[in-house]
Amino acid sequence: MKTAALLLAVLLGLGGCSLMPSRLEMGTPRDEVVRRLGQPTSVVPLAAGTRLQYSGQPAGQWVHNVDLGPDGGVVKVEQVLDIDWMHRHLVVDVTTWHDALRDMGRPALVEHVASFKGDVWTYRYLEISAPRQAHLHFDPQGVLRRLQFTDELRHEDISPSHP
């Protein structure tokens, strides 16, 4: 029972982190962001500032980018694992894996499949409340050649007769 309570507390804490970035006010200084949200999973230099990235991958289904301007204050907060965001920003034959890494962070999974020469990066996300996956197919030169969205199978979706 004690273990279950501890696990629930951890999960609630992680879920809370995924909601907190949206409460940041514009201009909040970096030190305050880190105090409130903890250390980012990644720090990314931008042309006009810095991005603090808070990723729930591989188990979570969110990536929050907190962009800081040259003065170190918050200028933008964005949750990027969103179907609309991905359709607007992931452009086949244009987006590179560098772009994806900068904007979405490390994927939950990197695979190779027989039908495609290159890497397939998978990100877990929620569409409304349904668990989904975004699969980004990068060719050997690192260019996005295919973008595919699938339902994520959950344990309860697999029947006992399914291998």
mmCIF file of C-alpha atoms in Angstrom:
data_model
loop_
_atom_site.group_PDB
_atom_site.id
_atom_site.type_symbol
_atom_site.label_atom_id
_atom_site.label_comp_id
_atom_site.label_asym_id
_atom_site.label_seq_id
_atom_site.Cartn_x
_atom_site.Cartn_y
_atom_site.Cartn_z
ATOM 1 C CA MET A 1 0.000 0.000 0.000
ATOM 2 C CA LYS A 2 2.845 2.359 0.881
ATOM 3 C CA THR A 3 4.438 1.742 -2.543
ATOM 4 C CA ALA A 4 1.176 2.501 -4.349
ATOM 5 C CA ALA A 5 0.787 5.778 -2.447
ATOM 6 C CA LEU A 6 4.354 6.771 -3.290
ATOM 7 C CA LEU A 7 3.831 5.913 -6.969
ATOM 8 C CA LEU A 8 0.621 7.970 -7.059
ATOM 9 C CA ALA A 9 2.411 10.938 -5.487
ATOM 10 C CA VAL A 10 5.207 10.732 -8.070
ATOM 11 C CA LEU A 11 2.741 10.492 -10.977
ATOM 12 C CA LEU A 12 0.725 13.438 -9.684
ATOM 13 C CA GLY A 13 3.938 15.407 -9.303
ATOM 14 C CA LEU A 14 4.953 14.639 -12.880
ATOM 15 C CA GLY A 15 1.496 15.546 -14.129
ATOM 16 C CA GLY A 16 1.678 18.812 -12.231
ATOM 17 C CA CYS A 17 4.951 19.667 -13.954
ATOM 18 C CA SER A 18 3.249 19.264 -17.293
ATOM 19 C CA LEU A 19 0.661 21.911 -16.360
ATOM 20 C CA MET A 20 2.831 24.448 -14.569
ATOM 21 C CA PRO A 21 4.671 26.000 -17.530
ATOM 22 C CA SER A 22 1.407 27.433 -18.856
ATOM 23 C CA ARG A 23 1.108 29.458 -15.636
ATOM 24 C CA LEU A 24 4.369 31.305 -16.194
ATOM 25 C CA GLU A 25 3.937 34.992 -16.867
ATOM 26 C CA MET A 26 5.815 36.696 -19.678
ATOM 27 C CA GLY A 27 9.034 38.196 -18.363
ATOM 28 C CA THR A 28 9.489 35.648 -15.560
ATOM 29 C CA PRO A 29 13.280 35.377 -15.064
ATOM 30 C CA ARG A 30 15.118 32.109 -15.737
ATOM 31 C CA ASP A 31 15.997 31.551 -12.073
ATOM 32 C CA GLU A 32 12.309 31.739 -11.151
ATOM 33 C CA VAL A 33 11.353 29.331 -13.966
ATOM 34 C CA VAL A 34 13.901 26.784 -12.741
ATOM 35 C CA ARG A 35 12.840 27.305 -9.113
ATOM 36 C CA ARG A 36 9.205 26.612 -10.011
ATOM 37 C CA LEU A 37 9.646 23.862 -12.626
ATOM 38 C CA GLY A 38 12.961 22.286 -11.711
ATOM 39 C CA GLN A 39 15.905 21.697 -13.997
ATOM 40 C CA PRO A 40 14.926 21.449 -17.667
ATOM 41 C CA THR A 41 15.498 18.204 -19.531
ATOM 42 C CA SER A 42 17.338 20.214 -22.187
ATOM 43 C CA VAL A 43 18.692 23.735 -22.685
ATOM 44 C CA VAL A 44 18.714 24.837 -26.318
ATOM 45 C CA PRO A 45 20.416 27.983 -27.642
ATOM 46 C CA LEU A 46 18.148 30.035 -29.926
ATOM 47 C CA ALA A 47 18.981 32.882 -32.301
ATOM 48 C CA ALA A 48 17.504 35.395 -29.844
ATOM 49 C CA GLY A 49 17.743 33.719 -26.451
ATOM 50 C CA THR A 50 17.498 30.297 -24.877
ATOM 51 C CA ARG A 51 14.937 27.509 -24.738
ATOM 52 C CA LEU A 52 14.342 25.576 -21.535
ATOM 53 C CA GLN A 53 12.741 22.317 -22.562
ATOM 54 C CA TYR A 54 10.679 20.225 -20.153
ATOM 55 C CA SER A 55 9.998 16.831 -21.697
ATOM 56 C CA GLY A 56 7.946 13.951 -20.389
ATOM 57 C CA GLN A 57 9.322 11.569 -23.031
ATOM 58 C CA PRO A 58 9.652 8.606 -23.054
ATOM 59 C CA ALA A 59 6.853 7.832 -20.568
ATOM 60 C CA GLY A 60 5.039 11.181 -20.525
ATOM 61 C CA GLN A 61 3.067 12.680 -23.371
ATOM 62 C CA TRP A 62 4.177 16.305 -23.354
ATOM 63 C CA VAL A 63 7.067 18.603 -24.191
ATOM 64 C CA HIS A 64 6.888 22.181 -22.928
ATOM 65 C CA ASN A 65 9.248 24.773 -24.390
ATOM 66 C CA VAL A 66 9.901 27.841 -22.280
ATOM 67 C CA ASP A 67 11.650 30.372 -24.491
ATOM 68 C CA LEU A 68 13.696 33.110 -22.848
ATOM 69 C CA GLY A 69 14.609 36.341 -24.596
ATOM 70 C CA PRO A 70 18.083 37.932 -24.600
ATOM 71 C CA ASP A 71 17.339 39.469 -21.182
ATOM 72 C CA GLY A 72 16.631 36.001 -19.703
ATOM 73 C CA GLY A 73 12.907 36.530 -19.225
ATOM 74 C CA VAL A 74 10.104 34.302 -20.552
ATOM 75 C CA VAL A 75 8.871 35.384 -23.990
ATOM 76 C CA LYS A 76 6.965 32.234 -24.994
ATOM 77 C CA VAL A 77 5.607 29.038 -23.434
ATOM 78 C CA GLU A 78 4.415 26.275 -25.722
ATOM 79 C CA GLN A 79 3.368 22.624 -25.414
ATOM 80 C CA VAL A 80 4.542 21.187 -28.732
ATOM 81 C CA LEU A 81 3.274 17.613 -28.624
ATOM 82 C CA ASP A 82 -0.055 18.691 -30.015
ATOM 83 C CA ILE A 83 -1.520 17.493 -33.313
ATOM 84 C CA ASP A 84 -2.128 21.042 -34.590
ATOM 85 C CA TRP A 85 1.374 22.199 -33.653
ATOM 86 C CA MET A 86 2.939 19.165 -35.363
ATOM 87 C CA HIS A 87 0.903 19.655 -38.553
ATOM 88 C CA ARG A 88 2.009 23.314 -38.715
ATOM 89 C CA HIS A 89 5.693 22.827 -37.856
ATOM 90 C CA LEU A 90 6.751 19.418 -39.160
ATOM 91 C CA VAL A 91 7.133 19.858 -42.917
ATOM 92 C CA VAL A 92 7.974 16.817 -45.028
ATOM 93 C CA ASP A 93 11.087 17.366 -47.197
ATOM 94 C CA VAL A 94 11.971 20.492 -45.161
ATOM 95 C CA THR A 95 12.186 19.698 -41.435
ATOM 96 C CA THR A 96 15.442 18.093 -40.284
ATOM 97 C CA TRP A 97 16.199 15.989 -37.252
ATOM 98 C CA HIS A 98 18.050 19.048 -35.870
ATOM 99 C CA ASP A 99 14.773 21.001 -36.084
ATOM 100 C CA ALA A 100 12.857 18.203 -34.353
ATOM 101 C CA LEU A 101 15.452 17.917 -31.604
ATOM 102 C CA ARG A 102 15.407 21.695 -31.024
ATOM 103 C CA ASP A 103 11.615 21.939 -31.018
ATOM 104 C CA MET A 104 10.465 18.591 -29.601
ATOM 105 C CA GLY A 105 13.445 17.233 -27.699
ATOM 106 C CA ARG A 106 14.571 13.642 -27.683
ATOM 107 C CA PRO A 107 11.975 11.165 -28.915
ATOM 108 C CA ALA A 108 10.528 8.364 -26.823
ATOM 109 C CA LEU A 109 11.893 5.816 -29.274
ATOM 110 C CA VAL A 110 14.236 5.635 -32.286
ATOM 111 C CA GLU A 111 13.787 2.642 -34.581
ATOM 112 C CA HIS A 112 14.747 1.287 -37.976
ATOM 113 C CA VAL A 113 12.148 -0.433 -40.154
ATOM 114 C CA ALA A 114 12.707 -2.628 -43.186
ATOM 115 C CA SER A 115 10.480 -0.519 -45.442
ATOM 116 C CA PHE A 116 12.403 2.746 -44.893
ATOM 117 C CA LYS A 117 16.093 3.582 -45.068
ATOM 118 C CA GLY A 118 16.692 5.898 -42.149
ATOM 119 C CA ASP A 119 15.576 6.490 -38.574
ATOM 120 C CA VAL A 120 12.007 6.615 -37.310
ATOM 121 C CA TRP A 121 11.599 8.865 -34.276
ATOM 122 C CA THR A 122 8.492 8.238 -32.185
ATOM 123 C CA TYR A 123 6.942 10.761 -29.802
ATOM 124 C CA ARG A 124 4.104 9.912 -27.434
ATOM 125 C CA TYR A 125 1.331 12.491 -27.107
ATOM 126 C CA LEU A 126 -2.342 12.876 -26.249
ATOM 127 C CA GLU A 127 -4.977 13.841 -28.794
ATOM 128 C CA ILE A 128 -7.858 15.011 -26.676
ATOM 129 C CA SER A 129 -7.503 12.175 -24.129
ATOM 130 C CA ALA A 130 -6.472 9.373 -26.488
ATOM 131 C CA PRO A 131 -2.859 8.162 -26.339
ATOM 132 C CA ARG A 132 -1.254 8.593 -29.770
ATOM 133 C CA GLN A 133 2.160 8.414 -31.375
ATOM 134 C CA ALA A 134 3.829 10.659 -33.942
ATOM 135 C CA HIS A 135 6.365 8.853 -36.145
ATOM 136 C CA LEU A 136 8.922 11.060 -37.898
ATOM 137 C CA HIS A 137 10.800 9.249 -40.680
ATOM 138 C CA PHE A 138 14.227 10.828 -41.286
ATOM 139 C CA ASP A 139 16.318 9.782 -44.279
ATOM 140 C CA PRO A 140 20.090 9.158 -43.880
ATOM 141 C CA GLN A 141 20.713 12.892 -44.526
ATOM 142 C CA GLY A 142 18.436 13.780 -41.600
ATOM 143 C CA VAL A 143 15.492 15.184 -43.608
ATOM 144 C CA LEU A 144 11.899 14.390 -42.669
ATOM 145 C CA ARG A 145 10.455 12.242 -45.469
ATOM 146 C CA ARG A 146 7.272 10.962 -43.845
ATOM 147 C CA LEU A 147 5.071 11.951 -40.905
ATOM 148 C CA GLN A 148 2.675 9.359 -39.571
ATOM 149 C CA PHE A 149 0.251 9.366 -36.650
ATOM 150 C CA THR A 150 -1.009 6.185 -34.983
ATOM 151 C CA ASP A 151 -2.990 5.156 -31.937
ATOM 152 C CA GLU A 152 -0.835 3.964 -29.091
ATOM 153 C CA LEU A 153 -1.800 0.495 -27.963
ATOM 154 C CA ARG A 154 -2.467 0.281 -24.258
ATOM 155 C CA HIS A 155 -2.217 -2.862 -22.175
ATOM 156 C CA GLU A 156 -6.010 -3.127 -21.936
ATOM 157 C CA ASP A 157 -6.289 -2.908 -25.753
ATOM 158 C CA ILE A 158 -4.397 -6.170 -26.220
ATOM 159 C CA SER A 159 -6.560 -9.273 -26.003
ATOM 160 C CA PRO A 160 -5.261 -12.378 -24.193
ATOM 161 C CA SER A 161 -5.106 -14.202 -27.536
ATOM 162 C CA HIS A 162 -2.971 -11.452 -29.122
ATOM 163 C CA PRO A 163 0.733 -12.451 -29.147
#
